[in-house]
PDB file of C-alpha atoms and ligand atoms in Angstrom:
ATOM      1  CA  MET A  92      72.802  96.855 104.901  1.00  0.00           C
ATOM      2  CA  LEU A  93      74.575  97.284 101.959  1.00  0.00           C
ATOM      3  CA  ALA A  94      77.597  95.189 101.158  1.00  0.00           C
ATOM      4  CA  ILE A  95      81.053  96.206  99.405  1.00  0.00           C
ATOM      5  CA  ILE A  96      83.627  93.707  97.551  1.00  0.00           C
ATOM      6  CA  GLY A  97      86.812  96.193  97.018  1.00  0.00           C
ATOM      7  CA  GLY A  98      89.200  94.550  94.338  1.00  0.00           C
ATOM      8  CA  SER A  99      92.672  96.083  93.393  1.00  0.00           C
ATOM      9  CA  GLY A 100      92.997  99.826  94.400  1.00  0.00           C
ATOM     10  CA  LEU A 101      90.153  99.437  97.078  1.00  0.00           C
ATOM     11  CA  THR A 102      91.575  97.636  99.720  1.00  0.00           C
ATOM     12  CA  THR A 103      89.717  99.191 102.511  1.00  0.00           C
ATOM     13  CA  LEU A 104      87.322 101.751 102.736  1.00  0.00           C
ATOM     14  CA  SER A 105      88.685 104.571 104.652  1.00  0.00           C
ATOM     15  CA  ASN A 106      85.044 106.570 105.102  1.00  0.00           C
ATOM     16  CA  LEU A 107      84.108 103.507 106.830  1.00  0.00           C
ATOM     17  CA  ASP A 108      83.302 104.095 110.518  1.00  0.00           C
ATOM     18  CA  VAL A 109      84.153 100.642 111.740  1.00  0.00           C
ATOM     19  CA  SER A 110      82.268  99.057 114.704  1.00  0.00           C
ATOM     20  CA  HIS A 111      83.799  95.432 114.546  1.00  0.00           C
ATOM     21  CA  ARG A 112      85.121  92.678 112.602  1.00  0.00           C
ATOM     22  CA  GLU A 113      83.782  89.293 112.125  1.00  0.00           C
ATOM     23  CA  VAL A 114      85.118  86.001 110.922  1.00  0.00           C
ATOM     24  CA  VAL A 115      82.439  84.126 109.414  1.00  0.00           C
ATOM     25  CA  ARG A 116      82.255  80.483 109.052  1.00  0.00           C
ATOM     26  CA  THR A 117      81.011  79.423 105.933  1.00  0.00           C
ATOM     27  CA  PRO A 118      79.908  75.604 104.506  1.00  0.00           C
ATOM     28  CA  TYR A 119      82.672  76.406 102.144  1.00  0.00           C
ATOM     29  CA  GLY A 120      85.596  77.383 103.717  1.00  0.00           C
ATOM     30  CA  GLU A 121      87.134  80.696 104.436  1.00  0.00           C
ATOM     31  CA  ALA A 122      86.021  84.223 102.961  1.00  0.00           C
ATOM     32  CA  SER A 123      88.846  86.395 101.668  1.00  0.00           C
ATOM     33  CA  GLY A 124      89.104  88.124 105.032  1.00  0.00           C
ATOM     34  CA  ALA A 125      87.130  89.129 108.150  1.00  0.00           C
ATOM     35  CA  LEU A 126      83.920  91.314 107.506  1.00  0.00           C
ATOM     36  CA  VAL A 127      83.996  94.859 108.294  1.00  0.00           C
ATOM     37  CA  PHE A 128      81.194  96.088 109.809  1.00  0.00           C
ATOM     38  CA  GLY A 129      80.511 100.248 110.253  1.00  0.00           C
ATOM     39  CA  GLN A 130      78.599 102.981 109.396  1.00  0.00           C
ATOM     40  CA  ILE A 131      78.904 105.302 106.302  1.00  0.00           C
ATOM     41  CA  CYS A 132      77.206 108.535 106.864  1.00  0.00           C
ATOM     42  CA  GLY A 133      75.391 107.161 109.557  1.00  0.00           C
ATOM     43  CA  GLN A 134      74.119 103.802 107.386  1.00  0.00           C
ATOM     44  CA  PRO A 135      74.995 100.890 108.335  1.00  0.00           C
ATOM     45  CA  ALA A 136      77.381  98.540 105.824  1.00  0.00           C
ATOM     46  CA  VAL A 137      79.919  96.017 105.768  1.00  0.00           C
ATOM     47  CA  PHE A 138      83.160  95.891 103.606  1.00  0.00           C
ATOM     48  CA  LEU A 139      85.050  92.880 102.224  1.00  0.00           C
ATOM     49  CA  PRO A 140      88.412  93.441 100.644  1.00  0.00           C
ATOM     50  CA  ARG A 141      88.033  90.416  97.734  1.00  0.00           C
ATOM     51  CA  HIS A 142      91.977  89.482  97.538  1.00  0.00           C
ATOM     52  CA  GLY A 143      92.152  89.510 101.400  1.00  0.00           C
ATOM     53  CA  TYR A 144      93.961  92.391 103.390  1.00  0.00           C
ATOM     54  CA  GLY A 145      97.316  91.889 102.211  1.00  0.00           C
ATOM     55  CA  HIS A 146      96.135  91.373  98.502  1.00  0.00           C
ATOM     56  CA  THR A 147      97.459  88.127  98.619  1.00  0.00           C
ATOM     57  CA  ILE A 148      94.609  86.014  96.901  1.00  0.00           C
ATOM     58  CA  PRO A 149      94.404  85.355  93.018  1.00  0.00           C
ATOM     59  CA  PRO A 150      91.141  85.985  91.263  1.00  0.00           C
ATOM     60  CA  HIS A 151      91.227  81.958  90.185  1.00  0.00           C
ATOM     61  CA  LYS A 152      91.879  81.512  94.107  1.00  0.00           C
ATOM     62  CA  VAL A 153      89.022  83.732  95.756  1.00  0.00           C
ATOM     63  CA  ASN A 154      86.457  81.741  97.574  1.00  0.00           C
ATOM     64  CA  TYR A 155      83.480  83.675  95.957  1.00  0.00           C
ATOM     65  CA  ARG A 156      81.272  81.201  97.324  1.00  0.00           C
ATOM     66  CA  ALA A 157      82.594  81.512 100.864  1.00  0.00           C
ATOM     67  CA  ASN A 158      82.345  85.712 100.110  1.00  0.00           C
ATOM     68  CA  LEU A 159      78.858  85.652  98.756  1.00  0.00           C
ATOM     69  CA  TRP A 160      77.365  83.397 101.818  1.00  0.00           C
ATOM     70  CA  ALA A 161      79.173  85.527 104.572  1.00  0.00           C
ATOM     71  CA  LEU A 162      77.137  88.372 103.573  1.00  0.00           C
ATOM     72  CA  HIS A 163      74.114  86.812 102.757  1.00  0.00           C
ATOM     73  CA  HIS A 164      74.392  85.547 106.232  1.00  0.00           C
ATOM     74  CA  HIS A 165      74.733  88.724 107.381  1.00  0.00           C
ATOM     75  CA  LYS A 166      71.552  89.595 105.869  1.00  0.00           C
ATOM     76  CA  VAL A 167      73.413  92.224 103.657  1.00  0.00           C
ATOM     77  CA  THR A 168      70.448  93.767 101.653  1.00  0.00           C
ATOM     78  CA  GLY A 169      72.638  94.282  98.320  1.00  0.00           C
ATOM     79  CA  VAL A 170      76.350  93.988  97.281  1.00  0.00           C
ATOM     80  CA  ILE A 171      78.356  96.691  95.351  1.00  0.00           C
ATOM     81  CA  SER A 172      81.293  95.178  93.764  1.00  0.00           C
ATOM     82  CA  VAL A 173      84.144  97.505  92.936  1.00  0.00           C
ATOM     83  CA  ALA A 174      86.892  95.758  90.702  1.00  0.00           C
ATOM     84  CA  SER A 175      89.385  97.360  88.071  1.00  0.00           C
ATOM     85  CA  VAL A 176      89.318  96.581  84.412  1.00  0.00           C
ATOM     86  CA  GLY A 177      91.051  97.092  81.036  1.00  0.00           C
ATOM     87  CA  GLY A 178      89.361  99.111  78.734  1.00  0.00           C
ATOM     88  CA  ILE A 179      88.454  97.386  75.406  1.00  0.00           C
ATOM     89  CA  ARG A 180      86.133 100.290  73.849  1.00  0.00           C
ATOM     90  CA  GLY A 181      87.796 103.023  71.638  1.00  0.00           C
ATOM     91  CA  ASP A 182      86.319 106.136  73.925  1.00  0.00           C
ATOM     92  CA  LEU A 183      87.627 104.379  77.662  1.00  0.00           C
ATOM     93  CA  GLN A 184      90.531 105.761  79.180  1.00  0.00           C
ATOM     94  CA  PRO A 185      92.530 104.558  82.317  1.00  0.00           C
ATOM     95  CA  GLY A 186      90.502 106.365  85.247  1.00  0.00           C
ATOM     96  CA  ASP A 187      87.002 106.230  83.593  1.00  0.00           C
ATOM     97  CA  ILE A 188      84.371 104.460  85.996  1.00  0.00           C
ATOM     98  CA  VAL A 189      82.141 102.200  84.095  1.00  0.00           C
ATOM     99  CA  LEU A 190      78.684 100.761  85.029  1.00  0.00           C
ATOM    100  CA  PRO A 191      78.463  97.602  83.288  1.00  0.00           C
ATOM    101  CA  HIS A 192      75.473  96.090  82.390  1.00  0.00           C
ATOM    102  CA  GLN A 193      76.425  92.371  80.831  1.00  0.00           C
ATOM    103  CA  ILE A 194      78.719  90.002  81.381  1.00  0.00           C
ATOM    104  CA  LEU A 195      80.615  87.354  79.412  1.00  0.00           C
ATOM    105  CA  ASP A 196      82.223  84.905  81.130  1.00  0.00           C
ATOM    106  CA  TYR A 197      85.599  83.022  80.222  1.00  0.00           C
ATOM    107  CA  THR A 198      86.815  82.184  83.928  1.00  0.00           C
ATOM    108  CA  TRP A 199      86.749  78.106  84.267  1.00  0.00           C
ATOM    109  CA  GLY A 200      87.392  75.740  87.187  1.00  0.00           C
ATOM    110  CA  ARG A 201      86.401  78.033  89.380  1.00  0.00           C
ATOM    111  CA  ASN A 202      83.771  77.112  92.148  1.00  0.00           C
ATOM    112  CA  SER A 203      81.053  78.702  90.486  1.00  0.00           C
ATOM    113  CA  THR A 204      77.515  77.357  91.961  1.00  0.00           C
ATOM    114  CA  PHE A 205      75.982  76.735  95.450  1.00  0.00           C
ATOM    115  CA  PHE A 206      73.679  74.056  93.448  1.00  0.00           C
ATOM    116  CA  ASP A 207      77.060  71.710  93.206  1.00  0.00           C
ATOM    117  CA  GLY A 208      75.161  68.379  93.720  1.00  0.00           C
ATOM    118  CA  ASN A 209      74.811  68.387  97.416  1.00  0.00           C
ATOM    119  CA  GLY A 210      71.416  67.249  97.722  1.00  0.00           C
ATOM    120  CA  THR A 211      69.828  70.726  97.179  1.00  0.00           C
ATOM    121  CA  PRO A 212      67.434  70.547  94.066  1.00  0.00           C
ATOM    122  CA  VAL A 213      69.205  72.124  91.303  1.00  0.00           C
ATOM    123  CA  HIS A 214      68.032  75.815  90.447  1.00  0.00           C
ATOM    124  CA  HIS A 215      68.799  77.045  87.071  1.00  0.00           C
ATOM    125  CA  VAL A 216      68.513  80.848  87.750  1.00  0.00           C
ATOM    126  CA  ASP A 217      67.729  83.499  85.351  1.00  0.00           C
ATOM    127  CA  PHE A 218      70.574  85.768  84.362  1.00  0.00           C
ATOM    128  CA  THR A 219      69.492  87.410  81.510  1.00  0.00           C
ATOM    129  CA  GLU A 220      70.290  90.654  83.225  1.00  0.00           C
ATOM    130  CA  PRO A 221      73.108  89.848  85.530  1.00  0.00           C
ATOM    131  CA  TYR A 222      73.210  93.184  87.173  1.00  0.00           C
ATOM    132  CA  ASP A 223      70.463  94.514  89.470  1.00  0.00           C
ATOM    133  CA  ALA A 224      68.368  97.269  87.475  1.00  0.00           C
ATOM    134  CA  GLU A 225      67.407  99.368  90.918  1.00  0.00           C
ATOM    135  CA  LEU A 226      71.316  99.001  92.452  1.00  0.00           C
ATOM    136  CA  ARG A 227      72.486 100.648  88.829  1.00  0.00           C
ATOM    137  CA  ARG A 228      70.044 103.369  89.221  1.00  0.00           C
ATOM    138  CA  ARG A 229      71.310 104.263  92.793  1.00  0.00           C
ATOM    139  CA  ILE A 230      75.052 104.080  91.322  1.00  0.00           C
ATOM    140  CA  LEU A 231      74.205 106.442  88.521  1.00  0.00           C
ATOM    141  CA  GLU A 232      71.784 108.684  90.781  1.00  0.00           C
ATOM    142  CA  ALA A 233      74.637 108.795  93.256  1.00  0.00           C
ATOM    143  CA  GLY A 234      77.076 109.737  90.337  1.00  0.00           C
ATOM    144  CA  GLN A 235      74.991 112.525  88.954  1.00  0.00           C
ATOM    145  CA  GLN A 236      74.636 114.277  92.125  1.00  0.00           C
ATOM    146  CA  LEU A 237      78.045 114.328  92.743  1.00  0.00           C
ATOM    147  CA  SER A 238      78.674 115.368  88.926  1.00  0.00           C
ATOM    148  CA  VAL A 239      81.241 112.588  89.122  1.00  0.00           C
ATOM    149  CA  ASP A 240      80.767 111.105  85.562  1.00  0.00           C
ATOM    150  CA  ILE A 241      79.957 107.129  85.205  1.00  0.00           C
ATOM    151  CA  LYS A 242      80.173 105.413  81.521  1.00  0.00           C
ATOM    152  CA  VAL A 243      76.524 103.628  81.645  1.00  0.00           C
ATOM    153  CA  ASP A 244      76.594 100.207  80.055  1.00  0.00           C
ATOM    154  CA  ALA A 245      79.396  98.393  79.292  1.00  0.00           C
ATOM    155  CA  VAL A 246      79.773  94.192  78.365  1.00  0.00           C
ATOM    156  CA  TYR A 247      82.004  93.125  80.890  1.00  0.00           C
ATOM    157  CA  ALA A 248      84.243  90.177  79.968  1.00  0.00           C
ATOM    158  CA  ALA A 249      85.616  87.685  82.820  1.00  0.00           C
ATOM    159  CA  THR A 250      88.968  86.046  82.140  1.00  0.00           C
ATOM    160  CA  GLN A 251      90.978  83.627  84.192  1.00  0.00           C
ATOM    161  CA  GLY A 252      93.864  85.595  84.934  1.00  0.00           C
ATOM    162  CA  PRO A 253      96.239  86.148  87.144  1.00  0.00           C
ATOM    163  CA  ARG A 254      98.168  86.901  83.712  1.00  0.00           C
ATOM    164  CA  LEU A 255      97.159  89.535  81.444  1.00  0.00           C
ATOM    165  CA  GLU A 256      95.292  88.823  78.070  1.00  0.00           C
ATOM    166  CA  THR A 257      97.256  88.503  74.685  1.00  0.00           C
ATOM    167  CA  ALA A 258      96.470  91.190  71.892  1.00  0.00           C
ATOM    168  CA  ALA A 259      94.952  88.554  70.067  1.00  0.00           C
ATOM    169  CA  GLU A 260      92.629  87.402  72.616  1.00  0.00           C
ATOM    170  CA  VAL A 261      91.510  91.441  73.340  1.00  0.00           C
ATOM    171  CA  ASN A 262      90.849  91.463  69.706  1.00  0.00           C
ATOM    172  CA  ARG A 263      88.439  88.438  69.953  1.00  0.00           C
ATOM    173  CA  LEU A 264      86.665  90.195  73.282  1.00  0.00           C
ATOM    174  CA  GLU A 265      86.045  92.844  71.141  1.00  0.00           C
ATOM    175  CA  ARG A 266      84.607  90.762  68.473  1.00  0.00           C
ATOM    176  CA  ASP A 267      82.626  88.851  71.251  1.00  0.00           C
ATOM    177  CA  GLY A 268      81.256  92.268  72.043  1.00  0.00           C
ATOM    178  CA  ALA A 269      83.031  93.097  75.527  1.00  0.00           C
ATOM    179  CA  ASP A 270      84.196  96.651  76.357  1.00  0.00           C
ATOM    180  CA  VAL A 271      86.069  95.848  79.479  1.00  0.00           C
ATOM    181  CA  VAL A 272      87.941  92.750  80.647  1.00  0.00           C
ATOM    182  CA  GLY A 273      88.372  91.879  84.070  1.00  0.00           C
ATOM    183  CA  MET A 274      88.945  89.181  86.339  1.00  0.00           C
ATOM    184  CA  THR A 275      86.727  88.524  89.282  1.00  0.00           C
ATOM    185  CA  GLY A 276      83.468  89.457  87.924  1.00  0.00           C
ATOM    186  CA  MET A 277      82.600  86.024  87.397  1.00  0.00           C
ATOM    187  CA  PRO A 278      81.363  83.880  89.615  1.00  0.00           C
ATOM    188  CA  GLU A 279      80.416  86.817  91.838  1.00  0.00           C
ATOM    189  CA  ALA A 280      78.020  87.908  90.145  1.00  0.00           C
ATOM    190  CA  VAL A 281      76.255  84.470  89.789  1.00  0.00           C
ATOM    191  CA  LEU A 282      76.301  83.269  93.069  1.00  0.00           C
ATOM    192  CA  ALA A 283      74.837  86.656  94.250  1.00  0.00           C
ATOM    193  CA  ARG A 284      72.092  85.904  91.708  1.00  0.00           C
ATOM    194  CA  GLU A 285      71.909  82.410  93.323  1.00  0.00           C
ATOM    195  CA  LEU A 286      71.245  83.916  96.843  1.00  0.00           C
ATOM    196  CA  GLY A 287      68.805  86.296  95.713  1.00  0.00           C
ATOM    197  CA  LEU A 288      71.059  89.234  96.434  1.00  0.00           C
ATOM    198  CA  PRO A 289      70.821  92.473  94.385  1.00  0.00           C
ATOM    199  CA  TYR A 290      74.439  92.511  93.146  1.00  0.00           C
ATOM    200  CA  ALA A 291      75.695  95.773  90.738  1.00  0.00           C
ATOM    201  CA  ALA A 292      79.580  96.034  89.785  1.00  0.00           C
ATOM    202  CA  ILE A 293      81.273  99.357  90.146  1.00  0.00           C
ATOM    203  CA  ASN A 294      84.474  99.189  87.417  1.00  0.00           C
ATOM    204  CA  VAL A 295      87.644 101.554  87.303  1.00  0.00           C
ATOM    205  CA  VAL A 296      89.500 101.520  84.134  1.00  0.00           C
ATOM    206  CA  ALA A 297      92.971 101.134  85.357  1.00  0.00           C
ATOM    207  CA  ASN A 298      94.740 100.594  81.929  1.00  0.00           C
ATOM    208  CA  HIS A 299      94.112  99.962  78.229  1.00  0.00           C
ATOM    209  CA  ALA A 300      93.564  96.643  77.127  1.00  0.00           C
ATOM    210  CA  ALA A 301      96.450  94.757  75.852  1.00  0.00           C
ATOM    211  CA  GLY A 302      97.533  96.157  72.490  1.00  0.00           C
ATOM    212  CA  ARG A 303      95.123  99.135  72.798  1.00  0.00           C
ATOM    213  CA  GLY A 304      96.025 102.584  73.350  1.00  0.00           C
ATOM    214  CA  ASP A 305      99.705 103.364  75.085  1.00  0.00           C
ATOM    215  CA  SER A 306      99.329  99.183  76.279  1.00  0.00           C
ATOM    216  CA  VAL A 307     100.510  98.770  72.490  1.00  0.00           C
ATOM    217  CA  ASN A 308     103.930  97.750  74.148  1.00  0.00           C
ATOM    218  CA  GLY A 309     102.630  96.107  76.787  1.00  0.00           C
ATOM    219  CA  ILE A 310     100.726  96.580  80.100  1.00  0.00           C
ATOM    220  CA  HIS A 311     102.458  98.776  82.886  1.00  0.00           C
ATOM    221  CA  PHE A 312     100.408  98.899  86.073  1.00  0.00           C
ATOM    222  CA  GLU A 313     103.274 101.024  87.864  1.00  0.00           C
ATOM    223  CA  SER A 314     103.094 104.078  85.441  1.00  0.00           C
ATOM    224  CA  LEU A 315      99.058 104.076  86.011  1.00  0.00           C
ATOM    225  CA  GLU A 316      98.896 103.520  89.786  1.00  0.00           C
ATOM    226  CA  HIS A 317      98.051 107.196  90.525  1.00  0.00           C
ATOM    227  CA  VAL A 318      95.436 107.029  88.211  1.00  0.00           C
ATOM    228  CA  LEU A 319      93.598 104.073  89.874  1.00  0.00           C
ATOM    229  CA  HIS A 320      94.415 105.485  93.162  1.00  0.00           C
ATOM    230  CA  GLU A 321      92.735 108.945  92.248  1.00  0.00           C
ATOM    231  CA  ALA A 322      89.429 107.132  90.444  1.00  0.00           C
ATOM    232  CA  MET A 323      89.140 104.732  93.809  1.00  0.00           C
ATOM    233  CA  GLY A 324      88.863 108.269  95.421  1.00  0.00           C
ATOM    234  CA  ARG A 325      85.879 108.749  93.373  1.00  0.00           C
ATOM    235  CA  VAL A 326      84.370 105.562  93.300  1.00  0.00           C
ATOM    236  CA  ARG A 327      84.537 105.836  97.486  1.00  0.00           C
ATOM    237  CA  THR A 328      82.680 109.015  97.179  1.00  0.00           C
ATOM    238  CA  ILE A 329      79.944 107.228  94.958  1.00  0.00           C
ATOM    239  CA  ILE A 330      79.768 104.926  97.762  1.00  0.00           C
ATOM    240  CA  GLU A 331      79.327 107.420 100.335  1.00  0.00           C
ATOM    241  CA  ARG A 332      76.570 109.018  98.960  1.00  0.00           C
ATOM    242  CA  LEU A 333      75.073 106.285  97.910  1.00  0.00           C
ATOM    243  CA  VAL A 334      74.953 104.337 101.280  1.00  0.00           C
ATOM    244  CA  GLY A 335      74.511 107.247 103.124  1.00  0.00           C
ATOM    245  CA  TYR A 336      71.742 109.516 102.016  1.00  0.00           C
TER     246      TYR A 336
HETATM  247  N1  HPA B  34      92.689  92.318  81.652  1.00  0.00           N
HETATM  248  C1  HPA B  34      92.385  91.797  82.870  1.00  0.00           C
HETATM  249  N2  HPA B  34      91.863  92.092  84.075  1.00  0.00           N
HETATM  250  C2  HPA B  34      92.452  93.721  84.455  1.00  0.00           C
HETATM  251  C3  HPA B  34      93.259  94.170  83.668  1.00  0.00           C
HETATM  252  C4  HPA B  34      93.124  93.865  81.954  1.00  0.00           C
HETATM  253  O1  HPA B  34      94.003  94.554  81.451  1.00  0.00           O
HETATM  254  N3  HPA B  34      92.912  95.637  83.905  1.00  0.00           N
HETATM  255  C5  HPA B  34      92.735  95.715  85.632  1.00  0.00           C
HETATM  256  N4  HPA B  34      92.377  94.224  85.624  1.00  0.00           N
END
């Protein structure tokens, strides 16, 4: 059973034929919401909205540990994380779907490990390749079968938020090698790794990052909402193909 964690623009999975919902108690507190179990084209799947059902939990307050623990508790076989991002690399346009392959982490103050000195022997997980190769392959294959364009390989920079970046910060991210920027990719990815859960991300470019393209005079999400909405529709078809076949 695959899990889908949805972010901004994907707060429900309309193609999920819901069977039941479950609030999971975890040693780390409450997950962002009830897990929604169901089937996509006859195959089991579970959905969790990262920011809660009313989209009220900001990126730095998401209980990433509870979310991943709850999914692991329900024996999911992998996690697909959907998140919107700002595009830094010149060829990326709002509405593009990106499959990141690497991460730069600029977040701070988040509970970012299960090995937190609570009596469990510390384990330094290997994180050389932060995303699962097989899940990435399946996402790409689904995109190819549907003729949905997916930009392969991008370095994802995770910033603290909830504010957007300054233009100078985006310049620094680019110098560091980042192609896209978002606020939720970490510690989600590493917590999945600590639990041994295959994890991959699908990013949707919602806007040009600060100071780039048409964001040179500021970022105005309202005018881009329809682009994000349309792109999330394509992401849904990718997920449907991936889970259901
Ligand atoms: N920066 C950080 N996170 C984001 C952005 C951005 O420009 N767009 C969507 N999520």
